[in-house]
Coordinates of C-alpha atoms in Angstrom, one line a residue:
M1 CA 18.6 92.8 -218.9
K2 CA 19.4 93.9 -221.7
T3 CA 20.2 97.8 -222.5
I4 CA 19.3 99.0 -226.1
Y5 CA 20.0 102.4 -227.1
S6 CA 19.4 103.8 -230.8
A7 CA 18.2 107.8 -232.4
I8 CA 17.3 108.7 -235.4
Q9 CA 17.0 112.2 -236.5
P10 CA 13.8 114.7 -236.7
S11 CA 15.0 116.0 -240.0
G12 CA 12.1 116.9 -243.2
I13 CA 9.8 113.1 -243.1
M14 CA 9.9 110.3 -242.1
T15 CA 10.0 107.4 -244.6
L16 CA 9.2 103.7 -245.7
G17 CA 13.3 103.4 -245.0
N18 CA 13.4 104.7 -241.6
Y19 CA 10.4 103.0 -241.0
I20 CA 11.4 99.4 -241.7
G21 CA 15.3 100.1 -240.8
A22 CA 14.7 101.6 -237.7
V23 CA 11.3 102.3 -235.7
D24 CA 10.0 98.9 -237.0
N25 CA 12.9 97.2 -235.0
W26 CA 12.4 99.4 -232.2
H27 CA 9.0 98.0 -231.6
R28 CA 9.8 94.5 -231.8
M29 CA 13.5 95.0 -229.3
Q30 CA 10.3 97.1 -226.9
A31 CA 8.2 93.7 -226.9
D32 CA 11.4 91.9 -225.2
A33 CA 11.1 91.8 -221.9
N34 CA 14.8 90.7 -221.2
N35 CA 15.0 94.1 -222.8
K36 CA 15.2 97.5 -221.3
C37 CA 14.9 99.9 -224.7
I38 CA 15.7 104.2 -224.8
F39 CA 15.1 106.0 -227.1
A40 CA 15.8 109.4 -228.7
L41 CA 15.2 111.8 -231.0
A42 CA 18.6 113.1 -232.8
D43 CA 17.5 117.0 -232.6
L44 CA 21.3 118.3 -231.9
H45 CA 22.7 116.2 -234.8
T46 CA 20.1 117.6 -237.1
I47 CA 22.2 121.3 -236.8
T48 CA 24.6 119.9 -238.4
V49 CA 22.4 121.4 -241.2
R50 CA 21.8 124.7 -241.4
Q51 CA 17.5 123.8 -240.3
D52 CA 14.9 126.7 -240.9
P53 CA 14.0 126.7 -236.7
Q54 CA 10.5 126.7 -236.9
K55 CA 9.8 123.8 -239.9
F56 CA 13.1 122.4 -237.2
H57 CA 10.6 123.0 -234.6
E58 CA 7.5 121.1 -236.5
N59 CA 9.5 118.8 -237.5
A60 CA 11.2 117.5 -234.3
M61 CA 7.0 117.3 -233.3
S62 CA 5.6 115.8 -235.7
F63 CA 8.6 112.7 -235.1
Y64 CA 8.0 112.5 -231.7
A65 CA 4.2 111.7 -232.7
L66 CA 4.9 109.0 -235.2
L67 CA 7.6 107.3 -232.7
L68 CA 4.3 107.1 -230.4
A69 CA 2.6 106.4 -233.1
L70 CA 4.0 103.4 -234.1
G71 CA 4.0 101.8 -230.6
I72 CA 6.8 103.5 -229.2
D73 CA 5.1 102.7 -225.9
P74 CA 6.4 105.4 -222.8
K75 CA 5.8 103.3 -220.3
K76 CA 7.4 100.6 -221.2
S77 CA 10.3 102.2 -222.8
I78 CA 12.7 105.2 -222.7
V79 CA 11.8 108.8 -225.2
Y80 CA 13.5 111.4 -225.6
F81 CA 14.7 114.1 -227.1
Q82 CA 19.1 114.9 -227.2
S83 CA 18.3 118.4 -226.9
H84 CA 16.7 118.0 -223.1
V85 CA 19.8 115.7 -222.2
Q86 CA 22.1 118.3 -221.7
E87 CA 24.8 115.8 -220.3
H88 CA 24.9 114.2 -223.7
A89 CA 26.8 118.2 -225.5
Y90 CA 28.6 117.5 -222.1
L91 CA 30.6 114.1 -222.4
S92 CA 31.0 114.9 -225.6
W93 CA 33.4 117.3 -224.9
L94 CA 35.0 115.3 -223.2
L95 CA 35.9 112.4 -225.2
N96 CA 36.7 114.5 -227.6
C97 CA 39.6 114.7 -225.5
Y98 CA 40.0 111.4 -226.1
T99 CA 38.5 111.1 -229.9
M100 CA 42.2 111.0 -232.7
V101 CA 42.2 113.8 -235.2
G102 CA 42.7 111.0 -237.9
E103 CA 40.5 108.6 -236.8
M104 CA 37.6 112.1 -238.1
N105 CA 39.1 112.0 -241.1
R106 CA 39.0 108.6 -242.2
M107 CA 34.7 108.4 -241.4
T108 CA 33.1 108.4 -244.7
Q109 CA 29.8 109.2 -243.7
F110 CA 31.5 112.7 -243.2
K111 CA 33.5 113.2 -246.5
D112 CA 30.6 112.3 -248.2
K113 CA 27.8 115.4 -246.1
S114 CA 30.6 117.3 -246.9
Q115 CA 30.8 116.9 -250.3
K116 CA 27.0 117.2 -250.5
H117 CA 26.7 120.6 -248.0
A118 CA 30.3 122.1 -249.8
D119 CA 29.2 125.4 -248.7
N120 CA 28.3 124.2 -244.4
V121 CA 31.5 122.0 -243.9
N122 CA 31.2 123.1 -240.4
M123 CA 33.1 121.1 -237.6
G124 CA 29.5 119.6 -237.2
L125 CA 30.6 116.8 -239.7
M126 CA 33.1 116.0 -239.0
D127 CA 33.4 115.4 -235.0
Y128 CA 29.0 113.7 -235.4
P129 CA 30.2 110.1 -235.2
V130 CA 32.1 112.0 -230.9
L131 CA 28.2 112.9 -230.4
M132 CA 27.4 109.8 -231.7
A133 CA 30.0 107.5 -229.6
A134 CA 28.5 109.8 -226.3
D135 CA 24.6 109.1 -226.4
I136 CA 25.4 105.6 -226.6
L137 CA 27.8 105.7 -223.7
L138 CA 25.9 107.7 -221.4
Y139 CA 23.4 104.7 -221.3
N140 CA 25.4 101.9 -220.9
T141 CA 24.2 100.8 -223.9
D142 CA 25.2 97.0 -225.3
E143 CA 23.7 96.8 -228.0
V144 CA 23.2 99.2 -231.1
P145 CA 20.4 98.8 -233.8
V146 CA 21.8 100.3 -236.6
G147 CA 21.6 99.7 -240.6
Y148 CA 24.8 99.4 -242.1
D149 CA 25.9 103.3 -243.0
Q150 CA 26.1 103.4 -239.3
L151 CA 28.2 100.8 -238.8
Q152 CA 31.6 102.7 -239.1
H153 CA 30.3 104.7 -235.9
I154 CA 29.5 102.2 -234.0
E155 CA 32.9 100.9 -233.7
I156 CA 34.4 104.7 -233.3
A157 CA 32.3 104.5 -230.5
R158 CA 33.7 100.8 -229.4
D159 CA 37.3 102.0 -230.3
I160 CA 36.9 105.4 -227.6
A161 CA 35.4 102.9 -225.2
E162 CA 38.2 101.0 -225.3
R163 CA 40.5 103.8 -225.3
V164 CA 39.2 105.0 -221.6
N165 CA 38.6 102.0 -220.3
G166 CA 42.8 101.3 -220.3
I167 CA 43.3 104.2 -219.4
Y168 CA 40.8 105.3 -215.7
G169 CA 39.6 101.1 -215.9
D170 CA 35.2 101.1 -216.0
I171 CA 34.5 103.2 -217.0
F172 CA 31.9 102.5 -220.0
T173 CA 30.1 99.4 -221.2
I174 CA 31.8 98.2 -224.9
P175 CA 28.4 98.7 -227.1
K176 CA 27.5 95.9 -229.7
G177 CA 26.1 97.2 -233.2
V178 CA 23.4 95.1 -233.9
L179 CA 21.9 94.6 -237.8
T180 CA 18.5 93.6 -237.9
K181 CA 18.6 90.6 -240.7
V182 CA 16.1 91.8 -242.9
G183 CA 14.7 95.3 -243.9
A184 CA 18.3 96.2 -242.7
K185 CA 19.0 98.7 -245.4
V186 CA 15.7 99.8 -248.0
M187 CA 16.6 101.1 -251.4
S188 CA 15.5 104.1 -253.8
L189 CA 12.4 103.2 -256.1
Q190 CA 14.5 104.9 -258.4
D191 CA 17.2 104.0 -257.6
P192 CA 17.7 100.9 -256.0
L193 CA 21.3 101.2 -256.2
S194 CA 21.5 103.7 -253.5
K195 CA 19.6 103.8 -250.1
M196 CA 15.7 105.7 -249.9
S197 CA 16.7 109.4 -248.4
K198 CA 14.2 112.0 -247.3
S199 CA 16.6 114.4 -249.2
D200 CA 17.2 112.9 -252.8
P201 CA 15.2 115.5 -255.4
N202 CA 12.9 112.6 -256.3
P203 CA 10.6 112.4 -254.2
K204 CA 8.9 108.8 -256.6
S205 CA 12.2 107.6 -254.8
Y206 CA 10.9 107.4 -251.5
I207 CA 7.7 106.4 -249.3
S208 CA 7.2 109.3 -246.7
V209 CA 4.9 107.2 -244.1
L210 CA 2.6 110.0 -244.4
D211 CA 2.1 109.5 -247.8
D212 CA -2.3 109.3 -248.3
D213 CA -2.6 105.4 -250.1
A214 CA -2.6 107.2 -253.1
T215 CA 0.6 108.1 -253.2
I216 CA 1.6 105.0 -252.0
M217 CA -0.4 102.7 -255.3
K218 CA 1.9 105.6 -257.6
K219 CA 4.3 105.5 -256.2
F220 CA 5.3 101.9 -255.8
K221 CA 3.4 102.0 -259.4
S222 CA 6.6 103.4 -261.1
A223 CA 9.5 101.3 -259.2
V224 CA 12.1 100.8 -260.9
T225 CA 12.6 96.5 -261.7
D226 CA 14.5 95.4 -264.7
S227 CA 14.3 93.9 -268.6
E228 CA 13.7 90.9 -266.9
T229 CA 10.7 88.2 -265.5
E230 CA 11.0 86.5 -263.1
I231 CA 11.2 87.7 -259.7
R232 CA 13.6 86.4 -257.2
F233 CA 15.4 87.4 -254.7
D234 CA 19.0 88.2 -255.4
P235 CA 20.5 91.9 -254.9
E236 CA 22.9 92.1 -256.9
N237 CA 21.6 91.3 -260.9
K238 CA 18.3 92.1 -259.2
P239 CA 18.5 95.5 -256.9
G240 CA 14.7 96.7 -257.6
V241 CA 12.8 93.5 -257.9
S242 CA 14.9 92.3 -254.1
N243 CA 14.0 96.2 -252.7
L244 CA 10.2 95.4 -253.7
L245 CA 10.7 91.6 -252.0
T246 CA 12.4 93.3 -249.1
I247 CA 9.7 95.9 -248.1
L248 CA 7.2 92.8 -248.2
A249 CA 8.3 91.1 -246.8
V250 CA 8.3 92.9 -243.2
A251 CA 4.9 94.7 -244.5
Q252 CA 2.8 91.3 -244.3
N253 CA 5.4 90.0 -241.5
K254 CA 6.6 87.5 -243.1
S255 CA 10.3 85.9 -244.9
I256 CA 11.9 85.9 -247.9
D257 CA 11.5 83.4 -249.7
E258 CA 8.1 83.1 -248.0
V259 CA 6.9 86.2 -250.5
V260 CA 9.1 85.3 -252.8
K261 CA 6.0 81.3 -253.5
D262 CA 4.0 84.3 -253.7
F263 CA 4.2 85.4 -257.0
D264 CA 5.6 81.7 -258.6
G265 CA 4.1 82.5 -262.7
L266 CA 3.8 85.8 -261.6
M267 CA 4.3 89.6 -263.3
Y268 CA 6.3 92.3 -262.0
G269 CA 3.8 94.5 -262.1
H270 CA 1.4 92.2 -259.3
L271 CA 4.3 92.8 -256.6
K272 CA 4.5 96.6 -257.4
V273 CA 0.7 96.6 -257.0
R274 CA 0.2 93.7 -253.8
T275 CA 3.9 95.6 -252.3
G276 CA 2.7 98.9 -252.4
E277 CA -1.7 97.9 -250.7
A278 CA 0.7 96.2 -248.0
V279 CA 2.2 99.4 -246.9
C280 CA -0.7 100.6 -247.1
E281 CA -2.5 98.1 -244.6
M282 CA 0.7 98.0 -242.8
L283 CA 0.9 102.4 -242.1
K284 CA -2.7 102.4 -241.9
P285 CA -3.6 102.5 -238.0
M286 CA 0.1 104.3 -237.2
K287 CA -1.9 107.3 -239.1
E288 CA -5.0 107.1 -237.5
E289 CA -2.8 107.8 -234.6
Y290 CA -0.6 110.5 -235.4
N291 CA -3.1 112.3 -236.8
R292 CA -4.5 111.7 -232.8
L293 CA -1.5 112.7 -231.5
I294 CA -0.1 115.3 -233.2
K295 CA -3.4 117.6 -231.8
D296 CA -2.1 116.8 -227.8
E297 CA 0.3 118.5 -227.6
A298 CA 0.5 118.7 -223.9
Y299 CA 0.6 114.8 -223.8
L300 CA 3.8 115.0 -226.6
M301 CA 5.1 117.0 -223.9
K302 CA 4.5 115.4 -220.8
C303 CA 5.8 112.1 -222.0
A304 CA 8.5 114.0 -223.6
K305 CA 9.2 116.1 -220.4
E306 CA 8.9 112.1 -219.0
G307 CA 11.3 110.4 -220.9
A308 CA 13.9 113.7 -220.3
E309 CA 14.1 113.3 -216.4
Q310 CA 14.5 109.2 -217.0
A311 CA 17.2 110.0 -219.6
H312 CA 19.3 112.1 -216.6
D313 CA 19.1 110.4 -214.8
I314 CA 21.5 107.7 -216.3
A315 CA 23.6 109.6 -218.2
I316 CA 24.4 112.2 -214.9
D317 CA 26.1 109.2 -213.3
T318 CA 27.4 108.0 -216.0
L319 CA 29.3 111.2 -217.0
N320 CA 29.9 111.6 -213.0
R321 CA 31.4 108.2 -212.8
F322 CA 34.2 109.6 -216.1
K323 CA 34.7 113.3 -214.3
K324 CA 35.4 111.1 -211.1
A325 CA 37.9 109.5 -212.7
I326 CA 39.9 112.1 -214.9
G327 CA 40.2 114.1 -211.3
F328 CA 38.2 116.4 -211.6
V329 CA 37.0 119.1 -208.7
T330 CA 33.3 117.9 -208.0
L331 CA 30.8 119.7 -205.5

């Protein structure tokens, strides 16, 4: 079997971009009997940015309920909170000692986040890729589904793993980053040259998966397109239209070409309305299941506990193998 590992930060809201770029693909991977899927809420990563404790807790519970509502089945996959498995932090420290300062200084996301959070440029922001490497390497991961902005982090994880293996032998599986063909990067509805982000100050730029239908339709109707009239997939010259086509293709489970054919002779307004309607329809069953699950905290915590125990059983073996290779005295 092939081990698939992926994680999402439980910060703020889950956007349509998070869903299409990550969680929907998790569901597809889980359905493949040849895959062993491990999915985490990366709450240790989340605190690199200051969090209000109560909101942080509420968001984490909400995200866990959302994952289950979106079809991530704890009976088929390991679904857990990163902070419940202490081996993540332990391995991260060990890997720090095999990671070069220059490698971290070159990380694009560290530079970007340092500018956005200039009042809190902490070591966690810089060390984020090493913790991400620990997340992945703990589980003998073969593939990591990622967006374009995370590819550099996968390369660093591979570099660190290869460095350790070069010193100690076959300790870590070398992971491969896998981009999804459709919907790997969902753009802002107001600035289609930028990725859809929950931190965008303009609420019209993103769709929350928990937005009501009226709000979703309103946001799509105000989506930025261009001054032309032809509906075609051309990300370079028509980023707004191409973004809507990408979202619609995922929502209708069609190819981009199939979606484009449906709009022969139609206007941008038709595209916006159909995309909004398709997204509402796609999210409807998830929202109903979420509203049921979020009221059942006992069940959510039971699933989280079982997921953490399964994750720990794998992680501790990897950690102990590495510690033994380094030469630590073990009990």
